[in-house]
Short mmCIF file of C-alpha atoms in Angstrom, two decimals:
data_model
loop_
_atom_site.label_atom_id
_atom_site.label_comp_id
_atom_site.label_asym_id
_atom_site.label_seq_id
_atom_site.Cartn_x
_atom_site.Cartn_y
_atom_site.Cartn_z
CA UNK A 1 0.00 0.00 0.00
CA UNK A 2 1.29 3.47 -0.93
CA UNK A 3 1.49 5.87 2.04
CA UNK A 4 -0.94 8.83 1.95
CA UNK A 5 1.84 11.45 1.72
CA UNK A 6 3.40 9.64 -1.25
CA UNK A 7 0.03 9.54 -3.05
CA UNK A 8 -0.30 13.31 -2.59
CA UNK A 9 3.20 13.82 -3.96
CA UNK A 10 2.43 11.68 -7.00
CA UNK A 11 -0.87 13.49 -7.62
CA UNK A 12 0.75 16.92 -7.58
CA UNK A 13 3.76 15.76 -9.58
CA UNK A 14 1.42 14.41 -12.27
CA UNK A 15 0.01 17.93 -12.54
CA UNK A 16 3.54 19.38 -12.74
CA UNK A 17 4.31 16.91 -15.53
CA UNK A 18 1.27 18.15 -17.47
CA UNK A 19 2.65 21.68 -17.13
CA UNK A 20 6.03 20.46 -18.40
CA UNK A 21 4.30 18.98 -21.45
CA UNK A 22 2.70 22.37 -22.09
CA UNK A 23 6.20 23.87 -22.10
CA UNK A 24 7.42 21.23 -24.56
CA UNK A 25 4.47 21.95 -26.85
CA UNK A 26 5.66 25.55 -27.23
CA UNK A 27 9.27 24.47 -27.73
CA UNK A 28 10.41 25.27 -24.19
CA UNK A 29 12.49 22.91 -22.04
CA UNK A 30 9.80 20.74 -20.43
CA UNK A 31 9.85 21.75 -16.78
CA UNK A 32 6.66 22.33 -14.84
CA UNK A 33 6.08 23.58 -11.30
CA UNK A 34 3.26 24.27 -8.91
CA UNK A 35 2.92 25.52 -5.36
CA UNK A 36 0.50 23.83 -3.00
CA UNK A 37 -0.81 25.15 0.30
CA UNK A 38 -3.45 23.47 2.46
CA UNK A 39 -3.81 20.74 -0.19
CA UNK A 40 -4.82 23.30 -2.84
CA UNK A 41 -2.92 24.61 -5.84
CA UNK A 42 -1.83 28.17 -5.16
CA UNK A 43 0.05 28.78 -8.43
CA UNK A 44 1.61 27.10 -11.44
CA UNK A 45 4.41 27.73 -13.88
CA UNK A 46 6.34 26.21 -16.74
CA UNK A 47 9.52 27.28 -18.48
CA UNK A 48 9.20 30.38 -20.66
CA UNK A 49 12.85 31.38 -21.17
CA UNK A 50 12.75 31.08 -24.95
CA UNK A 51 9.30 32.62 -25.36
CA UNK A 52 10.14 35.63 -23.17
CA UNK A 53 13.88 35.69 -23.91
CA UNK A 54 14.42 36.04 -20.17
CA UNK A 55 16.89 34.00 -18.14
CA UNK A 56 14.66 34.20 -15.05
CA UNK A 57 11.57 32.63 -16.61
CA UNK A 58 12.10 29.21 -15.03
CA UNK A 59 9.00 27.27 -13.99
CA UNK A 60 9.83 27.62 -10.29
CA UNK A 61 10.33 31.40 -10.42
CA UNK A 62 7.07 31.89 -12.32
CA UNK A 63 5.18 29.76 -9.77
CA UNK A 64 6.82 31.52 -6.79
CA UNK A 65 6.04 35.00 -8.13
CA UNK A 66 2.41 34.05 -8.80
CA UNK A 67 2.02 32.54 -5.32
CA UNK A 68 3.49 35.64 -3.67
CA UNK A 69 1.10 37.83 -5.63
CA UNK A 70 -1.88 35.65 -4.74
CA UNK A 71 -1.04 35.65 -1.03
CA UNK A 72 0.05 39.29 -0.98
CA UNK A 73 3.30 38.31 0.72
CA UNK A 74 6.82 37.27 -0.20
CA UNK A 75 6.66 34.64 2.55
CA UNK A 76 5.42 31.26 1.33
CA UNK A 77 5.53 29.55 4.73
CA UNK A 78 3.69 26.22 4.86
CA UNK A 79 3.84 25.88 1.06
CA UNK A 80 5.20 22.99 -0.97
CA UNK A 81 6.81 23.42 -4.38
CA UNK A 82 6.46 20.55 -6.85
CA UNK A 83 8.79 20.67 -9.83
CA UNK A 84 9.68 18.09 -12.45
CA UNK A 85 13.44 18.81 -12.46
CA UNK A 86 15.81 19.49 -9.56
CA UNK A 87 16.01 23.28 -9.14
CA UNK A 88 19.07 25.26 -10.21
CA UNK A 89 21.01 27.73 -8.06
CA UNK A 90 18.85 30.71 -9.08
CA UNK A 91 15.63 28.89 -8.28
CA UNK A 92 17.02 27.57 -5.00
CA UNK A 93 17.80 31.15 -4.02
CA UNK A 94 14.17 32.12 -4.64
CA UNK A 95 12.95 29.02 -2.78
CA UNK A 96 15.15 29.91 0.18
CA UNK A 97 14.18 33.59 0.15
CA UNK A 98 10.45 32.84 -0.08
CA UNK A 99 10.61 30.48 2.91
CA UNK A 100 8.97 27.56 1.10
CA UNK A 101 8.69 24.66 3.55
CA UNK A 102 9.13 21.73 1.16
CA UNK A 103 10.36 21.01 -2.35
CA UNK A 104 9.36 17.82 -4.14
CA UNK A 105 11.08 17.15 -7.45
CA UNK A 106 11.07 14.51 -10.15
CA UNK A 107 14.47 13.90 -11.69
CA UNK A 108 17.91 15.08 -10.68
CA UNK A 109 19.95 17.58 -12.68
CA UNK A 110 23.57 16.45 -12.37
CA UNK A 111 24.82 19.49 -14.32
CA UNK A 112 22.90 22.22 -12.48
CA UNK A 113 20.82 20.87 -9.61
CA UNK A 114 21.31 22.45 -6.21
CA UNK A 115 19.17 20.24 -3.98
CA UNK A 116 21.43 17.23 -3.89
CA UNK A 117 23.39 17.05 -7.14
CA UNK A 118 25.92 19.90 -7.16
CA UNK A 119 24.93 21.50 -3.86
CA UNK A 120 22.45 20.88 -1.06
CA UNK A 121 21.37 24.44 -0.33
CA UNK A 122 18.46 23.15 1.73
CA UNK A 123 20.91 21.61 4.23
CA UNK A 124 23.29 24.55 4.64
CA UNK A 125 23.19 25.27 8.36
CA UNK A 126 24.73 28.72 7.83
CA UNK A 127 21.45 29.89 6.31
CA UNK A 128 18.56 31.01 8.49
CA UNK A 129 15.98 28.91 6.65
CA UNK A 130 16.14 25.25 5.79
CA UNK A 131 13.50 23.26 3.96
CA UNK A 132 12.57 19.65 3.38
CA UNK A 133 13.37 18.02 0.03
CA UNK A 134 11.73 14.91 -1.43
CA UNK A 135 13.56 13.56 -4.49
CA UNK A 136 12.55 11.18 -7.24
CA UNK A 137 8.75 11.49 -7.32
CA UNK A 138 7.62 10.33 -10.79
CA UNK A 139 11.32 10.40 -11.67
CA UNK A 140 11.14 8.18 -14.74
CA UNK A 141 8.34 10.20 -16.34
CA UNK A 142 10.14 13.49 -15.68
CA UNK A 143 13.43 12.19 -17.05
CA UNK A 144 11.81 10.65 -20.12
CA UNK A 145 10.04 13.91 -20.97
CA UNK A 146 13.36 15.77 -20.94
CA UNK A 147 15.22 13.04 -22.84
CA UNK A 148 12.62 12.91 -25.61
CA UNK A 149 12.61 16.71 -25.91
CA UNK A 150 16.40 16.95 -26.27
CA UNK A 151 16.61 13.88 -28.53
CA UNK A 152 14.13 15.54 -30.90
CA UNK A 153 16.09 18.82 -30.72
CA UNK A 154 19.34 17.02 -31.66
CA UNK A 155 17.61 15.06 -34.43
CA UNK A 156 16.09 18.22 -35.91
CA UNK A 157 19.44 20.02 -35.69
CA UNK A 158 21.29 17.19 -37.47
CA UNK A 159 18.72 17.23 -40.31
CA UNK A 160 19.33 20.93 -40.94
#
């Protein structure tokens, strides 16, 4: 039997994966994110770097900004962030600054991830806020989505 908390994580990650597919459909790197508070979706986001030509338009940043606006506060205490790919350094800075309580992610990012791969910002005791991290929820689906996207990009590039 799957524990209740794990079922919630899988449910929310499935939604994040649908957001990642939306990103892929508009030729963005397929990463999706959502913020949940009190078992309700507060905000969502997916990558828009190419569409907006803005380095800060990562799924996590978009979701964090929308949640702050909705709550009327920069503090996202008691919120969980679900994201399909391990957050980068920039996104981890925003997660830390916004006081998110928990981050749940799908697949690791060995080249840029900062919640276990390159760094573990969430565990740095020098910082005044630490947060819980749950890794590997729907990992295979998240990884496959990224692999297919980049395989198609390489295939298209080699044809041109």
